[in-house]
Short mmCIF file of C-alpha atoms in Angstrom, two decimals:
data_model
loop_
_atom_site.label_atom_id
_atom_site.label_comp_id
_atom_site.label_asym_id
_atom_site.label_seq_id
_atom_site.Cartn_x
_atom_site.Cartn_y
_atom_site.Cartn_z
CA UNK A 1 -40.42 19.22 38.14
CA UNK A 2 -38.01 21.71 38.66
CA UNK A 3 -34.38 21.97 36.76
CA UNK A 4 -31.58 24.17 37.42
CA UNK A 5 -28.01 23.91 36.20
CA UNK A 6 -24.34 24.80 37.04
CA UNK A 7 -21.13 24.53 35.13
CA UNK A 8 -18.87 21.73 36.34
CA UNK A 9 -16.16 23.13 33.68
CA UNK A 10 -15.80 24.45 30.26
CA UNK A 11 -17.14 21.27 28.75
CA UNK A 12 -19.76 19.83 31.08
CA UNK A 13 -23.12 21.28 32.64
CA UNK A 14 -24.61 19.54 35.68
CA UNK A 15 -28.33 19.48 35.88
CA UNK A 16 -30.10 19.37 39.24
CA UNK A 17 -33.32 17.96 39.07
CA UNK A 18 -36.37 17.86 41.61
CA UNK A 19 -39.68 16.38 41.25
CA UNK A 20 -42.47 14.92 43.66
CA UNK A 21 -44.34 11.69 43.66
CA UNK A 22 -47.34 13.63 42.56
CA UNK A 23 -45.15 14.28 39.21
CA UNK A 24 -45.31 10.82 38.19
CA UNK A 25 -48.24 9.46 40.25
CA UNK A 26 -50.49 9.11 37.10
CA UNK A 27 -48.13 7.53 34.88
CA UNK A 28 -46.93 5.10 37.56
CA UNK A 29 -50.47 4.18 38.36
CA UNK A 30 -51.27 3.52 34.45
CA UNK A 31 -48.32 1.32 33.91
CA UNK A 32 -48.72 -0.92 36.97
CA UNK A 33 -52.41 -1.14 36.10
CA UNK A 34 -51.23 -2.39 32.76
CA UNK A 35 -48.69 -4.80 34.28
CA UNK A 36 -51.30 -6.26 36.52
CA UNK A 37 -53.46 -7.06 33.28
CA UNK A 38 -50.71 -8.82 31.35
CA UNK A 39 -48.20 -10.16 34.13
CA UNK A 40 -48.16 -13.81 34.66
CA UNK A 41 -47.33 -14.97 38.53
CA UNK A 42 -47.66 -18.42 40.04
CA UNK A 43 -51.11 -19.14 41.63
CA UNK A 44 -52.90 -16.12 39.81
CA UNK A 45 -54.87 -15.90 36.66
CA UNK A 46 -53.75 -13.20 34.41
CA UNK A 47 -55.47 -10.05 35.49
CA UNK A 48 -56.08 -11.29 38.90
CA UNK A 49 -52.67 -10.81 40.69
CA UNK A 50 -53.12 -8.52 43.64
CA UNK A 51 -51.93 -5.12 43.20
CA UNK A 52 -49.58 -5.30 46.46
CA UNK A 53 -47.50 -8.16 44.35
CA UNK A 54 -47.48 -6.15 41.09
CA UNK A 55 -46.22 -3.16 43.20
CA UNK A 56 -43.48 -5.38 44.93
CA UNK A 57 -42.09 -6.83 41.95
CA UNK A 58 -42.45 -3.93 39.36
CA UNK A 59 -42.86 -0.89 41.58
CA UNK A 60 -39.35 0.43 41.59
CA UNK A 61 -38.44 -0.39 37.90
CA UNK A 62 -41.89 1.43 36.71
CA UNK A 63 -41.02 4.54 38.83
CA UNK A 64 -37.36 4.62 37.41
CA UNK A 65 -38.49 4.10 33.68
CA UNK A 66 -41.15 6.97 34.37
CA UNK A 67 -38.83 9.39 35.90
CA UNK A 68 -36.13 8.57 33.20
CA UNK A 69 -38.55 9.31 30.56
CA UNK A 70 -39.85 12.40 31.97
CA UNK A 71 -36.44 14.01 32.79
CA UNK A 72 -35.13 13.37 29.63
CA UNK A 73 -37.95 14.93 27.82
CA UNK A 74 -37.88 18.04 30.25
CA UNK A 75 -33.99 18.28 30.01
CA UNK A 76 -34.12 18.64 26.26
CA UNK A 77 -36.65 21.25 26.67
CA UNK A 78 -34.68 22.98 29.58
CA UNK A 79 -31.35 23.03 27.52
CA UNK A 80 -32.98 24.32 24.54
CA UNK A 81 -34.47 27.54 26.72
CA UNK A 82 -31.31 27.88 28.50
CA UNK A 83 -29.59 28.25 25.15
CA UNK A 84 -27.11 25.55 25.95
CA UNK A 85 -25.53 23.75 23.15
CA UNK A 86 -24.85 20.22 24.30
CA UNK A 87 -23.37 17.26 22.60
CA UNK A 88 -23.22 13.47 23.30
CA UNK A 89 -25.20 11.33 25.87
CA UNK A 90 -26.55 12.36 29.39
CA UNK A 91 -24.48 10.56 32.31
CA UNK A 92 -26.20 10.25 35.85
CA UNK A 93 -23.80 11.86 38.34
CA UNK A 94 -26.04 11.58 41.59
CA UNK A 95 -29.07 9.32 42.20
CA UNK A 96 -29.72 8.34 45.89
CA UNK A 97 -33.32 7.67 45.36
CA UNK A 98 -35.05 4.24 46.49
CA UNK A 99 -38.13 4.72 43.86
CA UNK A 100 -40.35 3.22 46.74
CA UNK A 101 -43.99 3.82 47.22
CA UNK A 102 -43.13 5.82 50.52
CA UNK A 103 -40.55 8.45 48.61
CA UNK A 104 -42.17 11.44 48.11
CA UNK A 105 -39.43 13.67 46.64
CA UNK A 106 -36.73 12.67 44.07
CA UNK A 107 -33.73 14.48 43.43
CA UNK A 108 -31.27 13.77 40.57
CA UNK A 109 -28.24 15.20 38.94
CA UNK A 110 -27.42 14.64 35.57
CA UNK A 111 -24.36 16.04 33.46
CA UNK A 112 -24.51 17.06 29.94
CA UNK A 113 -21.54 17.76 27.71
CA UNK A 114 -21.21 21.16 26.57
CA UNK A 115 -20.36 21.81 22.67
CA UNK A 116 -17.27 24.20 22.66
CA UNK A 117 -17.42 27.55 20.51
CA UNK A 118 -15.76 27.21 17.02
CA UNK A 119 -12.74 29.53 17.34
CA UNK A 120 -13.38 31.95 14.71
CA UNK A 121 -16.45 33.23 12.75
CA UNK A 122 -16.46 31.83 9.14
CA UNK A 123 -16.70 34.74 7.06
CA UNK A 124 -14.60 36.86 4.47
CA UNK A 125 -11.69 37.31 6.96
CA UNK A 126 -11.19 33.68 6.57
CA UNK A 127 -8.92 32.77 3.44
CA UNK A 128 -8.96 29.33 1.99
CA UNK A 129 -7.35 28.01 -1.45
CA UNK A 130 -9.37 27.17 -4.30
CA UNK A 131 -8.27 24.69 -6.72
CA UNK A 132 -9.17 24.47 -10.26
CA UNK A 133 -8.75 22.08 -13.21
CA UNK A 134 -6.94 23.02 -16.53
CA UNK A 135 -9.13 23.32 -19.75
CA UNK A 136 -7.26 20.66 -21.99
CA UNK A 137 -8.23 20.38 -25.68
CA UNK A 138 -5.55 17.63 -26.00
CA UNK A 139 -7.55 15.40 -23.50
CA UNK A 140 -10.71 15.97 -25.81
CA UNK A 141 -8.41 14.77 -28.70
CA UNK A 142 -7.38 11.70 -26.81
CA UNK A 143 -11.18 11.05 -25.80
CA UNK A 144 -12.11 10.97 -29.55
CA UNK A 145 -9.20 8.91 -30.58
CA UNK A 146 -9.78 6.42 -27.75
CA UNK A 147 -13.39 6.13 -28.92
CA UNK A 148 -12.59 5.83 -32.41
CA UNK A 149 -10.21 2.80 -31.31
CA UNK A 150 -12.97 1.10 -29.45
CA UNK A 151 -15.51 1.42 -32.02
CA UNK A 152 -13.07 0.19 -34.89
CA UNK A 153 -13.05 -2.96 -36.73
CA UNK A 154 -10.33 -5.51 -36.78
CA UNK A 155 -8.74 -6.67 -40.02
CA UNK A 156 -5.92 -9.17 -40.68
CA UNK A 157 -2.88 -7.58 -42.49
CA UNK A 158 0.60 -8.83 -43.73
CA UNK A 159 2.92 -6.41 -42.03
CA UNK A 160 3.32 -5.28 -38.31
CA UNK A 161 2.66 -1.86 -36.55
CA UNK A 162 2.89 -0.92 -33.08
CA UNK A 163 -0.66 -1.54 -31.90
CA UNK A 164 -1.41 -4.61 -33.95
CA UNK A 165 -2.03 -7.94 -31.91
CA UNK A 166 0.26 -10.76 -33.22
CA UNK A 167 -1.23 -14.19 -32.87
CA UNK A 168 1.67 -16.68 -32.72
CA UNK A 169 2.59 -20.00 -32.09
CA UNK A 170 5.51 -20.67 -29.48
CA UNK A 171 8.27 -23.14 -29.01
CA UNK A 172 10.68 -23.10 -26.11
CA UNK A 173 14.36 -23.60 -26.99
CA UNK A 174 17.20 -25.32 -25.29
CA UNK A 175 20.60 -24.27 -24.58
CA UNK A 176 21.82 -25.35 -28.09
CA UNK A 177 18.92 -23.43 -29.69
CA UNK A 178 17.05 -26.68 -30.69
CA UNK A 179 13.29 -27.19 -29.71
CA UNK A 180 13.13 -28.33 -25.92
CA UNK A 181 11.95 -31.66 -25.51
CA UNK A 182 10.04 -30.94 -22.54
CA UNK A 183 9.74 -27.25 -23.26
CA UNK A 184 6.65 -25.17 -23.26
CA UNK A 185 4.97 -25.33 -26.76
CA UNK A 186 1.77 -23.18 -27.41
CA UNK A 187 -0.24 -23.57 -30.37
CA UNK A 188 -1.35 -19.90 -29.85
CA UNK A 189 -0.83 -17.12 -27.77
CA UNK A 190 -0.35 -13.23 -28.61
CA UNK A 191 2.05 -10.45 -28.44
CA UNK A 192 1.49 -6.71 -29.07
CA UNK A 193 4.75 -4.74 -29.96
CA UNK A 194 3.55 -1.78 -28.14
CA UNK A 195 4.01 -3.45 -24.78
CA UNK A 196 7.48 -4.77 -25.62
CA UNK A 197 9.66 -2.58 -23.52
CA UNK A 198 13.01 -3.65 -25.25
CA UNK A 199 13.43 -1.11 -28.10
CA UNK A 200 15.90 -3.64 -30.17
CA UNK A 201 13.45 -6.65 -29.98
CA UNK A 202 10.43 -4.25 -30.59
CA UNK A 203 12.07 -2.81 -33.70
CA UNK A 204 13.07 -6.58 -35.17
CA UNK A 205 9.20 -7.40 -34.39
CA UNK A 206 7.69 -4.40 -36.34
CA UNK A 207 10.07 -5.56 -39.49
CA UNK A 208 8.47 -9.14 -39.70
CA UNK A 209 5.49 -10.10 -41.82
CA UNK A 210 3.14 -12.76 -41.38
CA UNK A 211 4.44 -16.27 -41.62
CA UNK A 212 7.90 -15.08 -40.35
CA UNK A 213 9.63 -17.05 -37.38
CA UNK A 214 11.60 -15.00 -34.69
CA UNK A 215 13.59 -15.98 -31.89
CA UNK A 216 13.13 -13.96 -28.84
CA UNK A 217 14.27 -13.61 -25.26
CA UNK A 218 11.28 -12.92 -23.40
CA UNK A 219 13.05 -11.77 -20.27
CA UNK A 220 14.85 -9.07 -22.35
CA UNK A 221 11.72 -8.19 -24.35
CA UNK A 222 9.79 -7.48 -21.30
CA UNK A 223 12.89 -6.18 -19.09
CA UNK A 224 11.97 -9.09 -16.46
CA UNK A 225 8.40 -8.23 -16.08
CA UNK A 226 7.32 -11.72 -14.84
CA UNK A 227 3.66 -10.59 -15.10
CA UNK A 228 3.59 -10.09 -18.91
CA UNK A 229 5.95 -12.98 -19.31
CA UNK A 230 3.60 -15.39 -17.35
CA UNK A 231 0.64 -14.06 -19.27
CA UNK A 232 2.31 -14.58 -22.95
CA UNK A 233 3.34 -18.12 -21.75
CA UNK A 234 0.06 -19.02 -20.03
CA UNK A 235 1.81 -20.02 -16.72
CA UNK A 236 1.77 -18.98 -13.02
CA UNK A 237 3.97 -16.20 -12.42
CA UNK A 238 6.13 -18.12 -9.86
CA UNK A 239 7.25 -20.46 -12.63
CA UNK A 240 8.60 -17.87 -14.97
CA UNK A 241 12.29 -18.11 -13.70
CA UNK A 242 12.43 -21.76 -14.88
CA UNK A 243 12.03 -20.56 -18.45
CA UNK A 244 15.27 -18.47 -19.14
CA UNK A 245 16.05 -19.67 -22.78
CA UNK A 246 14.83 -17.85 -25.85
CA UNK A 247 11.56 -18.97 -27.41
CA UNK A 248 10.73 -19.34 -31.03
CA UNK A 249 7.78 -17.66 -32.28
CA UNK A 250 6.09 -17.88 -35.36
CA UNK A 251 3.71 -15.15 -36.51
CA UNK A 252 0.43 -16.93 -37.78
CA UNK A 253 -2.09 -13.92 -37.81
CA UNK A 254 -1.97 -10.01 -37.62
CA UNK A 255 -4.95 -8.13 -36.47
CA UNK A 256 -5.05 -4.41 -37.05
CA UNK A 257 -7.63 -2.07 -35.38
CA UNK A 258 -8.89 0.34 -37.95
CA UNK A 259 -10.11 3.39 -35.88
CA UNK A 260 -14.08 4.26 -36.37
CA UNK A 261 -14.62 7.32 -38.57
CA UNK A 262 -16.04 10.22 -36.87
CA UNK A 263 -19.80 9.85 -37.66
CA UNK A 264 -23.33 9.41 -36.22
CA UNK A 265 -22.33 5.92 -34.80
CA UNK A 266 -19.49 7.71 -32.74
CA UNK A 267 -21.46 10.45 -31.74
CA UNK A 268 -23.83 8.10 -30.17
CA UNK A 269 -21.05 5.79 -28.61
CA UNK A 270 -19.73 9.02 -26.89
CA UNK A 271 -22.68 10.97 -26.05
CA UNK A 272 -25.70 8.23 -25.89
CA UNK A 273 -28.24 7.28 -28.22
CA UNK A 274 -30.35 10.30 -27.80
CA UNK A 275 -27.72 12.50 -28.55
CA UNK A 276 -28.77 15.31 -31.28
CA UNK A 277 -24.85 16.15 -32.17
CA UNK A 278 -24.34 15.64 -36.00
CA UNK A 279 -20.93 17.18 -36.66
CA UNK A 280 -17.36 16.92 -35.25
CA UNK A 281 -17.45 20.45 -34.31
CA UNK A 282 -20.70 19.99 -32.42
CA UNK A 283 -19.05 16.51 -30.94
CA UNK A 284 -16.14 18.78 -29.70
CA UNK A 285 -18.38 21.48 -28.18
CA UNK A 286 -20.20 19.11 -26.24
CA UNK A 287 -17.29 17.42 -25.08
CA UNK A 288 -15.69 20.60 -23.82
CA UNK A 289 -18.96 21.43 -22.18
CA UNK A 290 -18.86 18.16 -20.06
CA UNK A 291 -15.21 18.53 -19.66
CA UNK A 292 -16.38 21.86 -18.09
CA UNK A 293 -18.94 20.46 -15.83
CA UNK A 294 -16.47 17.60 -14.64
CA UNK A 295 -13.67 20.13 -13.79
CA UNK A 296 -16.09 22.02 -11.82
CA UNK A 297 -17.32 19.01 -9.88
CA UNK A 298 -13.70 18.15 -9.30
CA UNK A 299 -13.02 21.71 -8.32
CA UNK A 300 -15.87 21.37 -5.66
CA UNK A 301 -14.84 18.01 -4.43
CA UNK A 302 -11.48 19.08 -3.50
CA UNK A 303 -12.80 22.31 -1.85
CA UNK A 304 -14.82 19.97 0.45
CA UNK A 305 -11.77 18.66 1.36
CA UNK A 306 -10.10 21.90 1.95
CA UNK A 307 -12.89 22.78 4.00
CA UNK A 308 -12.91 19.50 6.17
CA UNK A 309 -9.16 20.25 6.75
CA UNK A 310 -9.89 23.57 7.86
CA UNK A 311 -12.49 22.33 10.47
CA UNK A 312 -10.37 19.59 11.47
CA UNK A 313 -7.23 21.89 12.20
CA UNK A 314 -9.43 24.54 14.07
CA UNK A 315 -10.94 22.25 16.39
CA UNK A 316 -7.61 20.89 17.71
CA UNK A 317 -7.06 21.45 21.43
CA UNK A 318 -10.94 22.42 21.94
CA UNK A 319 -12.41 21.24 25.27
CA UNK A 320 -14.72 18.48 24.12
CA UNK A 321 -16.69 16.77 26.47
CA UNK A 322 -14.92 13.15 25.50
CA UNK A 323 -17.02 10.98 28.27
CA UNK A 324 -20.35 12.25 27.08
CA UNK A 325 -19.16 12.16 23.31
CA UNK A 326 -17.88 8.16 24.08
CA UNK A 327 -21.73 7.43 24.49
CA UNK A 328 -22.25 7.90 20.94
CA UNK A 329 -19.80 5.08 20.11
CA UNK A 330 -21.61 2.26 21.61
CA UNK A 331 -21.39 0.00 24.48
CA UNK A 332 -18.72 -2.40 25.07
CA UNK A 333 -19.14 -5.86 23.30
CA UNK A 334 -19.03 -9.03 25.05
CA UNK A 335 -15.96 -10.16 23.39
CA UNK A 336 -14.21 -6.65 24.08
CA UNK A 337 -11.84 -6.58 27.15
CA UNK A 338 -12.05 -2.89 28.97
CA UNK A 339 -8.53 -2.33 27.51
CA UNK A 340 -9.65 -2.98 23.93
CA UNK A 341 -13.02 -0.95 24.28
CA UNK A 342 -11.04 2.07 25.58
CA UNK A 343 -8.78 1.63 22.72
CA UNK A 344 -11.31 1.70 20.27
CA UNK A 345 -13.16 4.73 21.91
CA UNK A 346 -9.87 6.77 21.98
CA UNK A 347 -9.22 5.85 18.21
CA UNK A 348 -12.65 7.02 17.15
CA UNK A 349 -13.09 10.07 19.46
CA UNK A 350 -11.38 12.46 17.26
CA UNK A 351 -13.59 11.54 14.31
CA UNK A 352 -16.89 12.00 16.65
CA UNK A 353 -15.41 15.23 17.68
CA UNK A 354 -15.28 16.58 13.76
CA UNK A 355 -18.61 15.20 13.08
CA UNK A 356 -20.17 16.85 16.11
CA UNK A 357 -18.71 20.22 15.36
CA UNK A 358 -19.57 19.75 11.61
CA UNK A 359 -23.29 19.18 12.54
CA UNK A 360 -23.27 22.03 14.87
CA UNK A 361 -21.88 24.54 12.11
CA UNK A 362 -24.14 23.29 9.61
CA UNK A 363 -26.97 23.91 12.00
CA UNK A 364 -25.57 27.45 13.02
CA UNK A 365 -25.14 28.45 9.44
CA UNK A 366 -28.53 27.25 8.36
CA UNK A 367 -27.17 24.50 5.87
CA UNK A 368 -29.76 21.94 4.99
CA UNK A 369 -28.39 18.61 4.12
CA UNK A 370 -31.02 17.40 1.50
CA UNK A 371 -32.11 13.96 0.72
CA UNK A 372 -31.50 14.54 -2.90
CA UNK A 373 -27.74 15.25 -2.16
CA UNK A 374 -27.84 12.20 -0.34
CA UNK A 375 -29.04 10.22 -3.29
CA UNK A 376 -26.78 11.77 -5.70
CA UNK A 377 -23.88 10.51 -3.54
CA UNK A 378 -25.33 7.19 -3.14
CA UNK A 379 -25.94 7.10 -6.85
CA UNK A 380 -22.44 8.18 -7.73
CA UNK A 381 -21.05 5.41 -5.28
CA UNK A 382 -23.03 2.61 -7.23
CA UNK A 383 -21.83 3.82 -10.59
CA UNK A 384 -18.39 3.65 -9.07
CA UNK A 385 -18.93 0.03 -8.03
CA UNK A 386 -20.31 -0.90 -11.27
CA UNK A 387 -17.40 0.52 -13.34
CA UNK A 388 -14.90 -1.10 -11.00
CA UNK A 389 -16.71 -4.40 -11.55
CA UNK A 390 -15.74 -4.29 -15.26
CA UNK A 391 -19.42 -3.62 -15.94
CA UNK A 392 -19.12 -0.23 -17.65
CA UNK A 393 -21.53 -1.36 -20.25
CA UNK A 394 -24.42 -1.29 -17.57
CA UNK A 395 -23.82 2.46 -16.56
CA UNK A 396 -26.32 3.38 -19.49
CA UNK A 397 -28.95 1.26 -18.09
CA UNK A 398 -30.75 3.99 -15.79
CA UNK A 399 -33.47 1.41 -14.61
CA UNK A 400 -30.89 -0.91 -13.28
CA UNK A 401 -28.88 1.90 -11.74
CA UNK A 402 -31.89 3.53 -10.05
CA UNK A 403 -33.03 0.17 -8.76
CA UNK A 404 -29.45 -0.44 -6.96
CA UNK A 405 -29.82 3.13 -5.60
CA UNK A 406 -33.38 2.44 -4.25
CA UNK A 407 -32.22 -0.79 -2.53
CA UNK A 408 -29.49 1.16 -1.11
CA UNK A 409 -31.60 4.11 0.46
CA UNK A 410 -34.12 1.51 1.77
CA UNK A 411 -31.36 -0.65 3.67
CA UNK A 412 -30.25 2.21 5.66
CA UNK A 413 -26.75 0.23 5.94
CA UNK A 414 -23.24 1.40 6.27
CA UNK A 415 -23.02 2.62 2.61
CA UNK A 416 -26.10 4.94 3.28
CA UNK A 417 -24.68 6.03 6.44
CA UNK A 418 -21.26 6.95 4.51
CA UNK A 419 -23.29 8.79 1.99
CA UNK A 420 -24.82 11.07 4.60
CA UNK A 421 -21.76 11.95 6.19
CA UNK A 422 -20.48 13.07 2.81
CA UNK A 423 -23.34 14.90 2.27
CA UNK A 424 -22.75 16.74 5.31
CA UNK A 425 -19.31 17.69 4.28
CA UNK A 426 -20.33 18.83 0.97
CA UNK A 427 -23.34 21.00 2.19
CA UNK A 428 -20.95 22.52 4.66
CA UNK A 429 -18.46 23.05 2.05
CA UNK A 430 -20.81 24.75 -0.24
CA UNK A 431 -22.00 27.21 2.32
CA UNK A 432 -18.08 27.88 3.46
CA UNK A 433 -17.31 28.77 -0.38
CA UNK A 434 -19.97 31.45 -0.02
CA UNK A 435 -18.62 32.87 2.99
CA UNK A 436 -14.91 33.03 2.81
CA UNK A 437 -12.32 34.56 0.82
CA UNK A 438 -11.16 31.97 -1.89
CA UNK A 439 -7.53 32.17 -2.81
CA UNK A 440 -7.68 30.89 -6.27
CA UNK A 441 -4.61 28.64 -7.12
CA UNK A 442 -3.07 28.12 -10.49
CA UNK A 443 -5.20 25.79 -12.67
CA UNK A 444 -3.83 22.07 -12.21
CA UNK A 445 -4.05 19.17 -14.41
CA UNK A 446 -6.14 16.17 -13.19
CA UNK A 447 -3.10 14.11 -12.17
CA UNK A 448 -1.87 17.40 -10.19
CA UNK A 449 -5.23 17.62 -8.46
CA UNK A 450 -5.09 13.98 -7.44
CA UNK A 451 -1.87 14.86 -5.91
CA UNK A 452 -3.08 17.83 -4.16
CA UNK A 453 -6.14 15.84 -2.53
CA UNK A 454 -4.05 12.87 -1.40
CA UNK A 455 -1.93 15.35 0.34
CA UNK A 456 -4.72 17.19 2.03
CA UNK A 457 -6.42 13.98 2.98
CA UNK A 458 -3.17 12.62 4.84
CA UNK A 459 -3.20 15.52 6.69
CA UNK A 460 -6.57 15.31 7.77
CA UNK A 461 -6.28 11.37 8.49
CA UNK A 462 -3.07 12.44 10.71
CA UNK A 463 -5.14 14.82 12.67
CA UNK A 464 -8.07 12.44 12.98
CA UNK A 465 -5.91 9.58 14.26
CA UNK A 466 -6.23 7.63 11.16
CA UNK A 467 -2.24 7.46 10.81
CA UNK A 468 -1.02 6.85 7.26
CA UNK A 469 -4.16 5.25 6.06
CA UNK A 470 -4.84 5.93 2.26
CA UNK A 471 -7.19 8.72 1.37
CA UNK A 472 -10.83 7.19 1.20
CA UNK A 473 -11.61 8.48 -2.36
CA UNK A 474 -10.15 10.69 -5.02
CA UNK A 475 -12.19 13.76 -6.33
CA UNK A 476 -14.86 12.25 -8.42
CA UNK A 477 -13.63 12.38 -12.00
CA UNK A 478 -16.78 12.07 -14.16
CA UNK A 479 -17.12 10.61 -17.44
CA UNK A 480 -17.23 13.25 -20.38
#
């Protein structure tokens, strides 16, 4: 077999392949012999079909398959030897062969897509912004306060404070201020002064005591918030407008949460049952350390987005071999029209270009995407799913979390594919961070960092043709 090449244009190389029947003779004979043993043809027992009939029915297909397999392997070796960096699938440009027993020489022309060169060297001459998160002692104070509230005990009291929960009976009034005959009557609902938005009504509630009866205009109290009103009256949101009159509310019980003291119980609640922290000073020190780790992780996450934006911007206008890249997207489905398929391909191609260049640069820069990194990303995704499902108490169950992670790794489904894509980006960003000059920005609050991330992702989405789609993920804010 002989292979030579010529450039068709900046994005495509043509491979001219010649081989003789002698090159494929042995493999063709072996495959036809195997088919003769297994083929079932009318009038003949298995293994007794004449070789001439096997040749007539299967010969051309066998030669085509053998040549296709041989040339694919040889093309791969040839491209590597010639230092040709290709991407996407191979396209048959010319094949006039008959694949009959009489043909002695075969000629093929196949095209391969060339990966364009990245437009600049990634080194210290490149400057990229680097965002960090402010160290915030007030955040630690709030974390401790929240934990104290969470671990606190509720007791019944007589007076009202802002964070108390008031259990009340409710009676709707008519236009004359009397109990409405067909109005809403509830034996028990609850109200928290903290969430009453009207200051005048909130002040009135805060002056009340257990056993007092108040007349409250709920629409005024909640500034017309139908969600809050519907929740209090235990009705559907669309029914709220039917109940404009005031309500008589009797305070039957008042529960107040007494914050937990800062003690061993709180240390274990915040840091886990195995913590060795034994004082408030040690608690604050450990929370500060965890805050620092979280801030570093968030800074790395947003730099991954910065690096991705840099890459996406730099590849705009490069001569990618789109026809060859389109072969990576998949064939047209039976349900798709050609127009729908072309639209799908054109929408996905910008992302395929980006991922192709990302893979190429990782290879050129010697970046290895470890299985440990992929697993870490899968685990973070699993923990977010558990948290969003309102099952945060299960996050400390390492055995459960690991079993879900193992299942995801074994399934090799879309979730694992997404994790691998993220791992490539994170590994690339980590290498870029070592090579380029970092322009350190003014430290941001967590909220400001989210805003910067959202703006960066919006620009990436626009360049990749995703329009105004929302960012897939915010920088991971880890629990301290």
